[in-house]
Amino acid sequence: MACRLSELVLDCHDPENLARFWCEVLDFVELDREEGGSIEIGPRAGFGGPQPTIVLSRTDDPRRGKLPLHLDVNATDRDQDAELERLLSLGARRADVGQSGDEPWHVLADPEGNEFCLLGARLEPV
């Protein structure tokens, strides 16, 4: 038997703002709030399905350098260019991590500067 990813935990300064952003990006909903300010977001079906949830954990600690892990996303209902415009309108911004410009993906950052990539393939919704 093996494990599977069930939750991703992201330390952040403003869980409320990042929850709004990532809910719009991923078509997620708020699932839970904890006393310390953490917010869990995930698919409408809730925890335990094929997609992991994201826990946005409140912290006042400063971020130290580039995160060793980043998220990749794929559009489900439009082409990559249209999805790029949608993500930018939601508050994502372009990020430069040393890419050449010839890559088939776009490197972006969420409102707190966490890098993620918009890949080119269009996937079927889960």
Short mmCIF file of N, CA and C in Angstrom, two decimals:
data_model
loop_
_atom_site.label_atom_id
_atom_site.label_comp_id
_atom_site.label_asym_id
_atom_site.label_seq_id
_atom_site.Cartn_x
_atom_site.Cartn_y
_atom_site.Cartn_z
N MET A 1 0.85 -1.17 0.00
CA MET A 1 0.00 0.00 0.00
C MET A 1 0.90 1.23 0.00
N ALA A 2 0.46 2.30 -0.62
CA ALA A 2 1.24 3.53 -0.73
C ALA A 2 0.46 4.70 -0.15
N CYS A 3 1.15 5.79 0.01
CA CYS A 3 0.51 7.04 0.44
C CYS A 3 0.11 7.86 -0.78
N ARG A 4 -0.71 8.85 -0.58
CA ARG A 4 -0.99 9.84 -1.62
C ARG A 4 -1.11 11.19 -0.97
N LEU A 5 -0.88 12.23 -1.75
CA LEU A 5 -0.98 13.59 -1.21
C LEU A 5 -2.43 13.89 -0.85
N SER A 6 -2.65 14.37 0.36
CA SER A 6 -4.00 14.74 0.78
C SER A 6 -4.12 16.23 1.07
N GLU A 7 -3.02 16.85 1.52
CA GLU A 7 -3.02 18.28 1.83
C GLU A 7 -1.67 18.87 1.47
N LEU A 8 -1.69 20.09 1.00
CA LEU A 8 -0.49 20.89 0.84
C LEU A 8 -0.60 22.02 1.85
N VAL A 9 0.46 22.30 2.57
CA VAL A 9 0.43 23.37 3.58
C VAL A 9 1.35 24.48 3.11
N LEU A 10 0.82 25.69 3.06
CA LEU A 10 1.58 26.84 2.60
C LEU A 10 1.55 27.91 3.69
N ASP A 11 2.72 28.22 4.26
CA ASP A 11 2.82 29.31 5.23
C ASP A 11 2.62 30.63 4.49
N CYS A 12 1.87 31.53 5.09
CA CYS A 12 1.62 32.82 4.44
C CYS A 12 1.28 33.88 5.47
N HIS A 13 1.36 35.13 5.05
CA HIS A 13 1.05 36.26 5.95
C HIS A 13 -0.44 36.57 5.97
N ASP A 14 -1.15 36.33 4.87
CA ASP A 14 -2.56 36.70 4.76
C ASP A 14 -3.37 35.54 4.18
N PRO A 15 -3.73 34.57 5.02
CA PRO A 15 -4.48 33.41 4.54
C PRO A 15 -5.78 33.78 3.83
N GLU A 16 -6.44 34.82 4.31
CA GLU A 16 -7.72 35.24 3.71
C GLU A 16 -7.52 35.64 2.23
N ASN A 17 -6.51 36.45 1.97
CA ASN A 17 -6.23 36.90 0.61
C ASN A 17 -5.80 35.74 -0.28
N LEU A 18 -4.90 34.89 0.21
CA LEU A 18 -4.46 33.76 -0.61
C LEU A 18 -5.57 32.74 -0.82
N ALA A 19 -6.44 32.57 0.16
CA ALA A 19 -7.58 31.66 -0.01
C ALA A 19 -8.47 32.14 -1.15
N ARG A 20 -8.77 33.44 -1.16
CA ARG A 20 -9.58 33.99 -2.26
C ARG A 20 -8.91 33.74 -3.61
N PHE A 21 -7.59 34.05 -3.68
CA PHE A 21 -6.85 33.89 -4.93
C PHE A 21 -6.88 32.44 -5.41
N TRP A 22 -6.45 31.51 -4.56
CA TRP A 22 -6.35 30.12 -4.99
C TRP A 22 -7.72 29.48 -5.20
N CYS A 23 -8.74 29.91 -4.48
CA CYS A 23 -10.10 29.40 -4.75
C CYS A 23 -10.53 29.80 -6.17
N GLU A 24 -10.24 31.01 -6.56
CA GLU A 24 -10.57 31.45 -7.92
C GLU A 24 -9.74 30.71 -8.96
N VAL A 25 -8.45 30.55 -8.71
CA VAL A 25 -7.57 29.87 -9.66
C VAL A 25 -8.02 28.43 -9.88
N LEU A 26 -8.30 27.72 -8.80
CA LEU A 26 -8.54 26.27 -8.85
C LEU A 26 -10.01 25.88 -8.79
N ASP A 27 -10.92 26.86 -8.69
CA ASP A 27 -12.35 26.59 -8.47
C ASP A 27 -12.54 25.76 -7.21
N PHE A 28 -11.82 26.15 -6.15
CA PHE A 28 -11.94 25.53 -4.84
C PHE A 28 -12.89 26.35 -3.98
N VAL A 29 -13.25 25.79 -2.83
CA VAL A 29 -14.08 26.47 -1.84
C VAL A 29 -13.37 26.38 -0.49
N GLU A 30 -13.77 27.25 0.42
CA GLU A 30 -13.25 27.18 1.78
C GLU A 30 -13.89 25.99 2.47
N LEU A 31 -13.05 25.14 3.08
CA LEU A 31 -13.53 23.95 3.76
C LEU A 31 -13.51 24.08 5.27
N ASP A 32 -12.52 24.83 5.80
CA ASP A 32 -12.37 24.89 7.25
C ASP A 32 -11.54 26.10 7.64
N ARG A 33 -11.77 26.59 8.84
CA ARG A 33 -10.96 27.65 9.45
C ARG A 33 -10.56 27.20 10.84
N GLU A 34 -9.31 27.50 11.18
CA GLU A 34 -8.83 27.15 12.51
C GLU A 34 -8.64 28.41 13.32
N GLU A 35 -8.62 28.27 14.64
CA GLU A 35 -8.49 29.41 15.55
C GLU A 35 -7.27 30.28 15.27
N GLY A 36 -6.15 29.70 14.90
CA GLY A 36 -4.92 30.44 14.66
C GLY A 36 -4.91 31.23 13.37
N GLY A 37 -5.98 31.15 12.59
CA GLY A 37 -6.06 31.90 11.35
C GLY A 37 -5.83 31.08 10.10
N SER A 38 -5.52 29.79 10.24
CA SER A 38 -5.33 28.95 9.06
C SER A 38 -6.67 28.71 8.37
N ILE A 39 -6.60 28.61 7.04
CA ILE A 39 -7.79 28.33 6.23
C ILE A 39 -7.48 27.16 5.33
N GLU A 40 -8.38 26.17 5.30
CA GLU A 40 -8.23 25.05 4.39
C GLU A 40 -9.19 25.22 3.23
N ILE A 41 -8.65 25.13 2.01
CA ILE A 41 -9.48 25.22 0.81
C ILE A 41 -9.33 23.93 0.03
N GLY A 42 -10.33 23.61 -0.77
CA GLY A 42 -10.24 22.38 -1.55
C GLY A 42 -11.40 22.25 -2.50
N PRO A 43 -11.47 21.11 -3.18
CA PRO A 43 -12.55 20.85 -4.12
C PRO A 43 -13.90 20.89 -3.41
N ARG A 44 -14.93 21.15 -4.18
CA ARG A 44 -16.29 21.23 -3.60
C ARG A 44 -16.69 19.92 -2.92
N ALA A 45 -16.12 18.79 -3.39
CA ALA A 45 -16.42 17.49 -2.79
C ALA A 45 -15.78 17.33 -1.41
N GLY A 46 -14.84 18.20 -1.08
CA GLY A 46 -14.22 18.17 0.24
C GLY A 46 -12.95 17.35 0.30
N PHE A 47 -12.48 17.14 1.51
CA PHE A 47 -11.24 16.42 1.79
C PHE A 47 -11.38 14.95 1.42
N GLY A 48 -10.29 14.37 0.92
CA GLY A 48 -10.26 12.93 0.70
C GLY A 48 -10.49 12.49 -0.73
N GLY A 49 -10.78 13.44 -1.62
CA GLY A 49 -11.00 13.08 -3.02
C GLY A 49 -9.70 12.98 -3.78
N PRO A 50 -9.78 13.00 -5.11
CA PRO A 50 -8.57 12.83 -5.93
C PRO A 50 -7.63 14.03 -5.90
N GLN A 51 -8.12 15.19 -5.52
CA GLN A 51 -7.26 16.38 -5.44
C GLN A 51 -6.94 16.69 -3.98
N PRO A 52 -5.69 17.08 -3.69
CA PRO A 52 -5.37 17.47 -2.31
C PRO A 52 -5.99 18.82 -1.97
N THR A 53 -6.20 19.04 -0.69
CA THR A 53 -6.62 20.36 -0.23
C THR A 53 -5.37 21.20 0.02
N ILE A 54 -5.57 22.49 0.22
CA ILE A 54 -4.47 23.40 0.54
C ILE A 54 -4.79 24.07 1.86
N VAL A 55 -3.87 23.97 2.80
CA VAL A 55 -4.00 24.64 4.09
C VAL A 55 -3.11 25.88 4.04
N LEU A 56 -3.71 27.04 4.17
CA LEU A 56 -2.98 28.30 4.19
C LEU A 56 -2.76 28.66 5.65
N SER A 57 -1.54 28.47 6.09
CA SER A 57 -1.20 28.55 7.50
C SER A 57 -0.58 29.92 7.82
N ARG A 58 -1.21 30.66 8.72
CA ARG A 58 -0.78 32.01 9.07
C ARG A 58 0.57 31.98 9.79
N THR A 59 1.49 32.84 9.32
CA THR A 59 2.78 33.00 9.98
C THR A 59 3.26 34.44 9.84
N ASP A 60 4.02 34.89 10.82
CA ASP A 60 4.65 36.20 10.73
C ASP A 60 6.12 36.11 10.38
N ASP A 61 6.63 34.87 10.28
CA ASP A 61 8.04 34.67 9.93
C ASP A 61 8.30 35.13 8.50
N PRO A 62 9.41 35.80 8.27
CA PRO A 62 9.72 36.21 6.90
C PRO A 62 10.10 35.00 6.04
N ARG A 63 9.75 35.09 4.78
CA ARG A 63 10.11 34.03 3.84
C ARG A 63 11.60 34.12 3.56
N ARG A 64 12.25 32.98 3.50
CA ARG A 64 13.70 32.96 3.27
C ARG A 64 13.99 32.34 1.92
N GLY A 65 14.15 33.17 0.90
CA GLY A 65 14.54 32.69 -0.42
C GLY A 65 13.45 31.96 -1.17
N LYS A 66 13.86 31.32 -2.23
CA LYS A 66 12.96 30.60 -3.11
C LYS A 66 12.44 29.35 -2.41
N LEU A 67 11.16 29.07 -2.56
CA LEU A 67 10.59 27.85 -2.00
C LEU A 67 11.16 26.63 -2.71
N PRO A 68 11.42 25.54 -2.00
CA PRO A 68 11.94 24.35 -2.65
C PRO A 68 10.87 23.56 -3.41
N LEU A 69 9.63 23.98 -3.32
CA LEU A 69 8.52 23.30 -3.97
C LEU A 69 7.63 24.36 -4.59
N HIS A 70 7.12 24.11 -5.78
CA HIS A 70 6.15 25.03 -6.36
C HIS A 70 5.02 24.23 -6.99
N LEU A 71 3.91 24.90 -7.25
CA LEU A 71 2.75 24.26 -7.85
C LEU A 71 2.77 24.48 -9.36
N ASP A 72 2.28 23.50 -10.11
CA ASP A 72 2.03 23.64 -11.54
C ASP A 72 0.54 23.51 -11.74
N VAL A 73 -0.03 24.37 -12.59
CA VAL A 73 -1.46 24.31 -12.89
C VAL A 73 -1.65 24.20 -14.40
N ASN A 74 -2.78 23.63 -14.79
CA ASN A 74 -3.18 23.51 -16.18
C ASN A 74 -4.60 24.03 -16.32
N ALA A 75 -4.87 24.70 -17.42
CA ALA A 75 -6.23 25.15 -17.72
C ALA A 75 -7.12 23.94 -17.98
N THR A 76 -8.41 24.07 -17.65
CA THR A 76 -9.36 22.99 -17.91
C THR A 76 -10.42 23.38 -18.93
N ASP A 77 -10.64 24.67 -19.12
CA ASP A 77 -11.75 25.07 -20.00
C ASP A 77 -11.39 26.17 -20.99
N ARG A 78 -10.11 26.43 -21.19
CA ARG A 78 -9.66 27.44 -22.14
C ARG A 78 -8.21 27.17 -22.51
N ASP A 79 -7.71 27.86 -23.51
CA ASP A 79 -6.32 27.64 -23.89
C ASP A 79 -5.39 28.37 -22.94
N GLN A 80 -4.10 28.11 -23.08
CA GLN A 80 -3.10 28.64 -22.15
C GLN A 80 -3.09 30.17 -22.14
N ASP A 81 -3.18 30.80 -23.31
CA ASP A 81 -3.15 32.27 -23.36
C ASP A 81 -4.33 32.89 -22.63
N ALA A 82 -5.52 32.33 -22.82
CA ALA A 82 -6.71 32.85 -22.13
C ALA A 82 -6.59 32.62 -20.62
N GLU A 83 -6.05 31.48 -20.23
CA GLU A 83 -5.89 31.20 -18.80
C GLU A 83 -4.85 32.12 -18.19
N LEU A 84 -3.78 32.41 -18.92
CA LEU A 84 -2.77 33.35 -18.43
C LEU A 84 -3.41 34.70 -18.14
N GLU A 85 -4.21 35.19 -19.05
CA GLU A 85 -4.88 36.48 -18.84
C GLU A 85 -5.80 36.44 -17.63
N ARG A 86 -6.52 35.32 -17.44
CA ARG A 86 -7.41 35.18 -16.28
C ARG A 86 -6.61 35.21 -14.99
N LEU A 87 -5.49 34.47 -14.94
CA LEU A 87 -4.68 34.43 -13.73
C LEU A 87 -4.08 35.80 -13.41
N LEU A 88 -3.62 36.50 -14.42
CA LEU A 88 -3.08 37.85 -14.20
C LEU A 88 -4.17 38.79 -13.68
N SER A 89 -5.39 38.65 -14.19
CA SER A 89 -6.49 39.51 -13.72
C SER A 89 -6.89 39.21 -12.28
N LEU A 90 -6.59 37.98 -11.81
CA LEU A 90 -6.89 37.60 -10.42
C LEU A 90 -5.84 38.08 -9.43
N GLY A 91 -4.70 38.55 -9.93
CA GLY A 91 -3.66 39.04 -9.03
C GLY A 91 -2.33 38.33 -9.17
N ALA A 92 -2.25 37.31 -10.04
CA ALA A 92 -0.95 36.69 -10.29
C ALA A 92 -0.08 37.70 -11.03
N ARG A 93 1.21 37.51 -10.93
CA ARG A 93 2.12 38.36 -11.71
C ARG A 93 3.22 37.48 -12.29
N ARG A 94 3.79 37.95 -13.37
CA ARG A 94 4.86 37.19 -14.01
C ARG A 94 6.07 37.17 -13.09
N ALA A 95 6.78 36.05 -13.08
CA ALA A 95 7.97 35.90 -12.24
C ALA A 95 9.14 35.44 -13.11
N ASP A 96 10.31 35.94 -12.79
CA ASP A 96 11.52 35.55 -13.50
C ASP A 96 12.37 34.71 -12.57
N VAL A 97 12.50 33.43 -12.91
CA VAL A 97 13.35 32.53 -12.13
C VAL A 97 14.51 32.02 -12.98
N GLY A 98 14.81 32.77 -14.04
CA GLY A 98 15.92 32.41 -14.90
C GLY A 98 15.52 31.68 -16.16
N GLN A 99 14.23 31.66 -16.46
CA GLN A 99 13.80 30.97 -17.67
C GLN A 99 14.27 31.72 -18.92
N SER A 100 14.36 30.99 -20.03
CA SER A 100 14.88 31.57 -21.27
C SER A 100 13.82 32.34 -22.06
N GLY A 101 12.56 32.04 -21.82
CA GLY A 101 11.48 32.64 -22.60
C GLY A 101 10.98 31.70 -23.68
N ASP A 102 11.69 30.61 -23.91
CA ASP A 102 11.28 29.63 -24.91
C ASP A 102 10.51 28.46 -24.30
N GLU A 103 10.32 28.46 -23.00
CA GLU A 103 9.63 27.37 -22.33
C GLU A 103 8.16 27.35 -22.75
N PRO A 104 7.55 26.16 -22.75
CA PRO A 104 6.13 26.07 -23.08
C PRO A 104 5.22 26.35 -21.87
N TRP A 105 5.75 26.91 -20.80
CA TRP A 105 4.98 27.27 -19.62
C TRP A 105 5.28 28.71 -19.25
N HIS A 106 4.44 29.25 -18.37
CA HIS A 106 4.62 30.60 -17.84
C HIS A 106 4.90 30.49 -16.36
N VAL A 107 5.91 31.20 -15.88
CA VAL A 107 6.21 31.25 -14.46
C VAL A 107 5.50 32.48 -13.89
N LEU A 108 4.70 32.25 -12.86
CA LEU A 108 3.92 33.31 -12.23
C LEU A 108 4.17 33.29 -10.73
N ALA A 109 3.68 34.31 -10.05
CA ALA A 109 3.73 34.35 -8.58
C ALA A 109 2.35 34.73 -8.07
N ASP A 110 1.95 34.13 -6.97
CA ASP A 110 0.67 34.48 -6.35
C ASP A 110 0.83 35.81 -5.61
N PRO A 111 -0.22 36.33 -4.98
CA PRO A 111 -0.11 37.64 -4.32
C PRO A 111 0.96 37.75 -3.24
N GLU A 112 1.44 36.64 -2.68
CA GLU A 112 2.51 36.70 -1.69
C GLU A 112 3.87 36.34 -2.27
N GLY A 113 3.95 36.19 -3.59
CA GLY A 113 5.22 35.93 -4.23
C GLY A 113 5.61 34.48 -4.38
N ASN A 114 4.71 33.56 -4.07
CA ASN A 114 4.99 32.13 -4.23
C ASN A 114 4.89 31.76 -5.71
N GLU A 115 6.00 31.25 -6.26
CA GLU A 115 6.02 30.92 -7.68
C GLU A 115 5.16 29.71 -7.98
N PHE A 116 4.53 29.75 -9.15
CA PHE A 116 3.83 28.59 -9.70
C PHE A 116 3.90 28.69 -11.21
N CYS A 117 3.67 27.58 -11.88
CA CYS A 117 3.76 27.56 -13.34
C CYS A 117 2.42 27.22 -13.96
N LEU A 118 2.10 27.92 -15.03
CA LEU A 118 0.95 27.59 -15.86
C LEU A 118 1.48 26.78 -17.04
N LEU A 119 1.12 25.51 -17.08
CA LEU A 119 1.60 24.62 -18.13
C LEU A 119 0.72 24.76 -19.38
N GLY A 120 1.18 24.20 -20.48
CA GLY A 120 0.51 24.40 -21.76
C GLY A 120 -0.64 23.44 -22.04
N ALA A 121 -0.59 22.23 -21.51
CA ALA A 121 -1.64 21.25 -21.82
C ALA A 121 -2.94 21.61 -21.15
N ARG A 122 -4.02 21.36 -21.84
CA ARG A 122 -5.35 21.57 -21.26
C ARG A 122 -5.84 20.22 -20.72
N LEU A 123 -6.24 20.18 -19.46
CA LEU A 123 -6.69 18.95 -18.83
C LEU A 123 -8.21 18.95 -18.67
N GLU A 124 -8.77 17.78 -18.59
CA GLU A 124 -10.19 17.67 -18.30
C GLU A 124 -10.42 17.99 -16.83
N PRO A 125 -11.53 18.68 -16.51
CA PRO A 125 -11.81 18.97 -15.08
C PRO A 125 -11.97 17.67 -14.30
N VAL A 126 -11.63 17.70 -13.01
CA VAL A 126 -11.78 16.51 -12.15
C VAL A 126 -13.21 16.42 -11.71
#
